[in-house]
Coordinates of C-alpha atoms in Angstrom, one line a residue:
M1 CA 29.6 -42.0 110.6
P2 CA 28.7 -44.4 108.3
F3 CA 25.2 -45.6 106.9
P4 CA 23.3 -46.7 108.7
D5 CA 24.7 -44.9 112.1
V6 CA 24.6 -41.9 110.6
V7 CA 20.8 -41.5 110.2
P8 CA 19.2 -39.5 113.1
T9 CA 16.5 -41.4 114.5
L10 CA 13.4 -39.3 114.8
T11 CA 9.9 -39.9 116.8
D12 CA 7.3 -38.7 118.5
G13 CA 6.4 -41.5 120.6
V14 CA 4.0 -42.7 117.9
V15 CA 5.9 -42.6 114.3
L16 CA 9.6 -43.4 113.9
L17 CA 11.6 -41.8 111.5
R18 CA 15.1 -44.9 111.0
A19 CA 17.4 -45.8 108.5
H20 CA 16.3 -48.7 106.1
R21 CA 17.1 -52.1 106.3
P22 CA 17.6 -54.8 104.3
S23 CA 14.5 -56.2 106.1
D24 CA 12.1 -53.2 104.3
A25 CA 12.8 -54.4 100.3
E26 CA 9.8 -56.8 100.8
G27 CA 7.6 -54.3 102.1
I28 CA 8.9 -51.3 99.3
V29 CA 8.5 -53.4 96.2
A30 CA 4.8 -53.9 97.8
Q31 CA 4.1 -50.2 98.2
S32 CA 6.1 -49.5 94.4
N33 CA 3.0 -51.7 92.9
D34 CA 0.5 -50.5 94.8
P35 CA -2.2 -48.8 92.3
A36 CA -2.1 -45.5 94.3
S37 CA 1.9 -45.8 94.0
M38 CA 1.8 -46.4 90.3
R39 CA -0.8 -43.6 89.9
W40 CA 0.8 -41.0 91.8
T41 CA 4.8 -41.3 91.1
T42 CA 7.1 -42.3 88.9
V43 CA 8.5 -45.7 90.5
L44 CA 9.9 -47.6 87.5
R45 CA 6.7 -50.2 86.5
P46 CA 6.8 -53.6 87.0
Y47 CA 8.9 -52.4 90.4
E48 CA 10.8 -55.6 91.3
R49 CA 13.4 -56.9 94.2
Q50 CA 16.3 -55.7 92.5
Q51 CA 14.7 -52.3 92.0
A52 CA 14.3 -52.0 96.1
Q53 CA 18.0 -53.0 96.6
E54 CA 19.2 -49.9 94.1
F55 CA 17.2 -48.0 95.9
R56 CA 18.6 -48.9 99.4
T57 CA 22.1 -48.7 97.5
L58 CA 21.2 -44.6 96.4
I59 CA 20.3 -44.5 100.0
E60 CA 23.0 -45.5 101.5
D61 CA 25.1 -43.1 99.2
G62 CA 23.0 -40.3 99.8
W63 CA 23.4 -40.6 103.7
N64 CA 27.8 -40.9 103.3
A65 CA 28.2 -38.5 100.5
G66 CA 25.9 -36.2 102.9
T67 CA 25.3 -34.3 99.9
G68 CA 22.0 -36.1 98.6
N69 CA 18.9 -36.8 99.2
L70 CA 18.4 -37.9 102.9
H71 CA 15.8 -40.8 103.2
W72 CA 13.9 -42.0 106.2
A73 CA 12.4 -45.3 106.4
I74 CA 8.6 -44.7 108.6
A75 CA 8.0 -47.1 111.5
G76 CA 5.6 -47.1 114.2
A77 CA 7.2 -46.3 117.2
A78 CA 6.0 -49.2 118.8
D79 CA 7.1 -51.8 116.2
P80 CA 10.4 -50.0 115.0
D81 CA 10.8 -53.3 112.6
E82 CA 7.8 -52.4 110.7
Y83 CA 8.1 -50.6 107.1
L84 CA 5.2 -48.7 106.5
G85 CA 7.1 -46.3 104.0
T86 CA 9.3 -43.5 103.3
I87 CA 10.1 -39.8 103.7
D88 CA 13.1 -37.8 102.4
L89 CA 15.1 -34.4 102.4
R90 CA 15.7 -33.1 98.9
H91 CA 18.0 -30.3 99.6
G92 CA 18.2 -27.2 97.6
P93 CA 19.4 -23.7 97.2
G94 CA 19.7 -20.7 99.7
G95 CA 18.2 -22.9 102.9
T96 CA 15.0 -24.7 101.0
A97 CA 14.6 -28.2 100.7
E98 CA 12.0 -30.6 99.1
V99 CA 10.1 -33.0 101.0
G100 CA 8.9 -36.3 99.7
F101 CA 6.8 -39.2 100.7
G102 CA 4.6 -42.3 100.3
L103 CA 2.7 -44.6 102.4
H104 CA 3.0 -48.7 102.2
P105 CA -1.1 -49.5 102.4
A106 CA -0.9 -51.2 105.6
G107 CA 0.4 -47.1 107.1
R108 CA -2.5 -45.4 105.3
G109 CA -5.3 -43.4 107.0
R110 CA -4.2 -43.5 110.2
G111 CA -3.0 -40.1 110.3
L112 CA 1.2 -41.3 110.3
M113 CA 2.5 -39.0 107.6
S114 CA 1.2 -35.7 108.6
R115 CA 3.7 -37.1 112.0
A116 CA 6.3 -38.1 109.7
V117 CA 6.1 -34.9 107.7
R118 CA 6.5 -32.7 111.2
L119 CA 9.3 -35.0 112.6
L120 CA 11.4 -34.4 109.3
A121 CA 10.6 -30.2 109.1
G122 CA 11.6 -30.0 112.5
Y123 CA 14.9 -31.7 111.8
Y124 CA 15.0 -30.0 108.8
F125 CA 14.8 -26.3 110.9
G126 CA 15.8 -26.8 113.6
D127 CA 19.3 -29.3 113.6
L128 CA 19.7 -28.3 110.1
G129 CA 19.0 -24.8 110.0
G130 CA 16.5 -24.6 107.3
H131 CA 14.6 -21.8 106.3
R132 CA 11.7 -23.5 103.6
L133 CA 10.2 -26.8 102.9
Y134 CA 8.8 -27.6 99.4
W135 CA 6.1 -30.1 98.8
Y136 CA 4.8 -30.8 95.0
A137 CA 2.3 -33.5 93.9
A138 CA 0.5 -34.2 90.7
R139 CA -2.4 -32.4 90.3
G140 CA -5.4 -34.2 91.8
N141 CA -3.4 -36.2 94.3
F142 CA -5.7 -35.2 97.0
A143 CA -4.1 -37.2 99.6
S144 CA -1.2 -35.7 99.4
W145 CA -2.2 -32.1 99.9
R146 CA -4.1 -33.5 102.6
V147 CA -0.9 -34.1 104.6
A148 CA 0.5 -30.6 103.3
W149 CA -2.0 -29.4 104.3
A150 CA -2.3 -30.5 108.2
C151 CA 1.1 -29.5 108.2
G152 CA 0.5 -25.7 107.6
F153 CA 1.4 -25.8 104.2
Q154 CA 0.8 -22.8 102.1
H155 CA -0.8 -24.1 98.5
H156 CA 1.1 -21.5 95.8
G157 CA -1.0 -22.9 92.9
L158 CA -0.3 -24.7 89.2
L159 CA 3.1 -25.2 87.9
P160 CA 2.2 -26.5 84.4
Q161 CA 4.7 -29.5 83.7
K162 CA 6.8 -29.6 86.7
L163 CA 7.0 -33.3 87.2
A164 CA 8.8 -35.9 84.9
P165 CA 6.1 -38.6 83.6
A166 CA 6.7 -41.9 84.5
P167 CA 9.4 -44.2 83.0
G168 CA 8.9 -46.9 80.5
D169 CA 5.7 -44.8 78.3
P170 CA 7.1 -43.1 75.6
E171 CA 4.3 -40.9 75.2
A172 CA 3.8 -40.2 78.8
V173 CA 4.2 -36.3 79.0
A174 CA 5.2 -34.0 82.1
L175 CA 2.8 -33.5 84.8
D176 CA 1.1 -30.3 85.8
A177 CA 2.0 -30.2 89.8
W178 CA 1.0 -28.6 92.6
A179 CA 3.0 -26.2 94.7
A180 CA 3.3 -25.7 98.4
S181 CA 6.0 -25.0 100.8
V182 CA 6.2 -23.9 105.0
G183 CA 8.6 -22.0 106.9
A184 CA 10.7 -21.8 109.8
D185 CA 8.5 -20.1 111.7
D186 CA 5.2 -21.3 110.9
D187 CA 3.1 -23.5 112.8
L188 CA 3.7 -27.0 111.8
T189 CA 0.3 -27.9 114.1
K190 CA -2.7 -26.4 111.9
P191 CA -3.8 -25.8 108.3
K192 CA -3.3 -22.4 106.4
A193 CA -7.0 -22.6 105.3
P194 CA -9.8 -24.6 105.7
W195 CA -10.8 -27.8 103.7
F196 CA -14.8 -27.7 102.9
E197 CA -16.3 -30.5 102.6
P198 CA -19.7 -30.2 101.3
P199 CA -22.4 -31.2 103.6
T200 CA -25.7 -32.4 102.6
L201 CA -28.5 -30.0 102.7
E202 CA -32.0 -31.5 102.3
S203 CA -34.7 -29.3 103.0
D204 CA -38.6 -28.3 101.3
G205 CA -38.2 -31.0 98.8
I206 CA -34.4 -30.4 97.6
R207 CA -30.8 -31.7 98.0
L208 CA -27.9 -30.5 98.3
R209 CA -24.9 -32.4 98.1
G210 CA -21.4 -33.3 97.2
W211 CA -20.3 -33.3 93.6
R212 CA -19.5 -37.4 92.7
D213 CA -17.5 -38.6 89.5
D214 CA -20.3 -39.9 87.7
D215 CA -22.6 -36.6 88.0
L216 CA -21.8 -36.1 84.5
A217 CA -26.1 -36.1 83.9
V218 CA -25.5 -32.1 85.1
A219 CA -23.6 -31.4 81.9
E220 CA -26.5 -31.3 79.5
P221 CA -26.1 -28.6 76.3
H222 CA -27.4 -25.2 77.6
D223 CA -28.8 -22.0 76.4
H224 CA -27.5 -19.1 79.3
P225 CA -26.7 -16.1 77.6
S226 CA -22.9 -15.9 77.8
H227 CA -23.2 -12.9 79.6
H228 CA -25.6 -13.9 82.9
V229 CA -23.2 -17.0 83.5
P230 CA -19.7 -17.6 82.9
E231 CA -18.6 -20.0 80.0
R232 CA -16.2 -21.6 82.1
A233 CA -18.7 -22.0 84.8
I234 CA -20.8 -24.4 82.9
P235 CA -19.4 -27.7 82.1
T236 CA -19.9 -30.0 79.0
A237 CA -19.1 -33.6 78.4
E238 CA -16.1 -32.7 77.4
T239 CA -14.8 -30.8 80.2
F240 CA -17.2 -32.1 82.7
E241 CA -13.8 -34.1 84.5
A242 CA -11.5 -30.7 84.4
W243 CA -14.6 -28.2 85.6
L244 CA -15.1 -31.2 89.0
M245 CA -11.2 -31.4 89.3
R246 CA -10.9 -27.5 89.5
R247 CA -14.2 -27.3 92.4
R248 CA -12.5 -29.6 94.2
E249 CA -8.9 -27.9 94.4
L250 CA -10.9 -24.1 95.7
M251 CA -12.1 -26.3 98.0
S252 CA -9.5 -27.7 99.4
Q253 CA -7.8 -24.5 99.7
G254 CA -10.9 -23.4 101.2
T255 CA -12.2 -20.6 99.1
S256 CA -15.8 -22.0 98.2
V257 CA -18.1 -24.6 98.9
N258 CA -19.7 -26.0 95.5
W259 CA -22.6 -28.3 96.1
C260 CA -24.3 -30.5 93.7
I261 CA -28.3 -29.4 93.4
A262 CA -30.0 -32.5 92.9
D263 CA -33.4 -34.3 92.9
P264 CA -34.2 -35.6 95.9
A265 CA -36.7 -38.3 94.8
T266 CA -34.1 -39.5 92.0
D267 CA -30.6 -37.7 93.2
E268 CA -30.2 -36.7 89.7
P269 CA -28.0 -33.8 89.3
V270 CA -30.0 -30.8 88.2
G271 CA -27.3 -27.7 88.7
E272 CA -24.7 -26.1 91.2
M273 CA -24.5 -24.0 93.7
L274 CA -21.6 -22.3 95.3
V275 CA -20.6 -19.9 97.8
F276 CA -17.3 -18.3 97.3
V277 CA -14.6 -15.7 97.8
H278 CA -12.3 -14.3 95.1
Q279 CA -9.6 -14.1 97.3
G280 CA -7.9 -15.6 100.0
S281 CA -10.1 -18.1 102.1
M282 CA -13.8 -17.9 103.3
T283 CA -12.4 -17.5 106.9
D284 CA -10.5 -14.2 106.2
G285 CA -13.2 -12.3 106.3
D286 CA -17.0 -12.7 106.7
T287 CA -18.8 -11.7 103.2
A288 CA -18.9 -14.5 100.2
E289 CA -20.6 -14.3 96.9
L290 CA -23.5 -16.8 96.4
G291 CA -23.6 -18.3 92.6
Y292 CA -25.7 -20.9 90.9
F293 CA -26.7 -22.5 87.5
L294 CA -29.3 -25.2 86.2
K295 CA -29.7 -27.2 83.6
P296 CA -32.2 -26.3 81.3
S297 CA -34.1 -29.6 81.9
A298 CA -34.2 -29.0 85.0
R299 CA -36.0 -25.3 84.9
G300 CA -39.8 -24.5 85.6
R301 CA -40.0 -26.5 88.9
G302 CA -38.6 -24.1 91.5
F303 CA -35.2 -26.0 91.9
A304 CA -33.5 -23.2 91.6
S305 CA -35.5 -21.0 94.1
R306 CA -35.4 -23.6 97.0
A307 CA -31.7 -24.4 96.8
T308 CA -30.9 -20.5 97.0
R309 CA -32.6 -20.6 99.9
L310 CA -30.8 -23.7 101.7
A311 CA -27.7 -22.4 100.9
T312 CA -28.4 -19.2 101.8
A313 CA -29.3 -20.1 105.2
Y314 CA -26.6 -22.7 106.0
A315 CA -24.0 -19.7 104.9
L316 CA -25.5 -17.2 107.0
S317 CA -26.1 -19.8 110.5
P318 CA -23.8 -19.8 112.9
D319 CA -24.2 -23.7 112.6
G320 CA -22.8 -23.6 108.9
L321 CA -20.5 -21.2 107.3
G322 CA -20.9 -18.3 110.2
L323 CA -21.2 -15.7 107.4
R324 CA -22.3 -12.5 108.1
R325 CA -23.3 -11.2 105.1
L326 CA -23.9 -13.1 101.4
V327 CA -23.5 -11.0 98.1
A328 CA -24.2 -11.9 94.6
E329 CA -24.4 -10.3 90.9
T330 CA -26.4 -10.5 88.1
A331 CA -27.1 -8.8 84.7
A332 CA -30.2 -6.6 84.9
D333 CA -31.9 -8.3 82.3
N334 CA -31.9 -11.7 84.1
A335 CA -35.2 -11.5 85.5
V336 CA -35.2 -15.3 86.3
S337 CA -32.2 -14.6 88.6
N338 CA -33.4 -11.5 90.4
R339 CA -36.7 -12.8 91.2
I340 CA -34.4 -15.5 92.9
L341 CA -32.7 -14.2 95.0
E342 CA -35.6 -11.6 95.9
S343 CA -37.2 -14.8 97.2
A344 CA -34.5 -15.7 99.1
G345 CA -34.6 -12.5 101.4
F346 CA -31.4 -10.5 99.1
T347 CA -31.7 -6.6 98.7
R348 CA -31.1 -5.2 95.8
W349 CA -28.3 -2.5 96.8
G350 CA -26.3 -1.5 93.7
H351 CA -26.5 -0.9 89.9
E352 CA -24.1 -0.3 87.5
A353 CA -24.9 0.6 83.8
Q354 CA -21.4 -0.3 82.4
A355 CA -20.3 -3.1 84.2
T356 CA -18.4 -5.7 82.6
A357 CA -20.1 -9.2 81.7
P358 CA -18.9 -12.5 82.1
G359 CA -18.6 -12.9 78.4
G360 CA -16.7 -9.9 78.2
S361 CA -19.2 -7.8 76.9
V362 CA -20.5 -4.3 78.9
G363 CA -23.9 -3.8 80.3
P364 CA -26.0 -3.3 83.2
A365 CA -25.8 -5.2 86.1
D366 CA -27.5 -5.8 89.6
H367 CA -25.8 -6.1 93.1
W368 CA -27.2 -7.9 96.0
E369 CA -27.0 -8.5 100.1
R370 CA -28.7 -10.1 102.3
V371 CA -27.1 -10.0 105.6
R372 CA -27.5 -12.3 109.0
Q373 CA -30.0 -10.9 111.0

């Protein structure tokens, strides 16, 4: 059957995937010129009706050839004529394929795309006999990752310069990309790992809240000894953006909860508090590690001690992270940090005479734990 009859209609009663129509051109143009689409995709700029017509021809040729990318228009099941976006299947070797998608602004925030991805994946694994479906997105595209995450995709990490740059800019470089995939036997209805959004906690004259893009004040020059805190753990004015991106990545993969320690009187950022695991996700076991730093100008006001007590209580509470055990490691000569842990109820359970320190040196270190009572 020729296009559009060759395109199978897929629906779950809420979302409908159908063949593209000439009437979709206006919606495609609006979606392609939307700032979010221009930020995260490589659509032509500006994108005009001619490009929409050429895109539809490309879609038609792909379906008619049977070997090209297979595109569906996304609509609401209650209004099949409405254009809300596009999703496509890009065949690869050995029973693999890649999914790509984009939503019109009118379709965002309604949970439609995760439904669309599950419909396409079900068709690929069932009717087409596929084995594994891959997803790629430019690093920082959390909205796209949220969709893949909700559909059970396993995050595989970062691929340097995987994605082509936007056309028309001679100075543009290829973009780093996140990669994830889901298999035919995987559960498409729930995420593989949690996505942590740090709750705001406030007590005893301290506030722990989520990080904001404008929290650059935390990145003041520091004087922490290199064997006390890893250099990469403390941001500078130049590294703050990348530092914050990394923390948001880790929370979206379920490996950490990162708070900004804030002065409750001013909401000014004074340091960081985090609970994390080195491998897997926080829900794979019952133990995690505590870490923190305070900027020099905020010392001597009890912020670190109060923040540690607050984060520890949340981590060990059944109503918080529900951990059984929280651990920490300090350089043996870090008297201030050791006192902070003791004040939060931690017990020193081990000592190493020749531990590898964050800065690469070797020296004595102490190990701490607090177990939920």
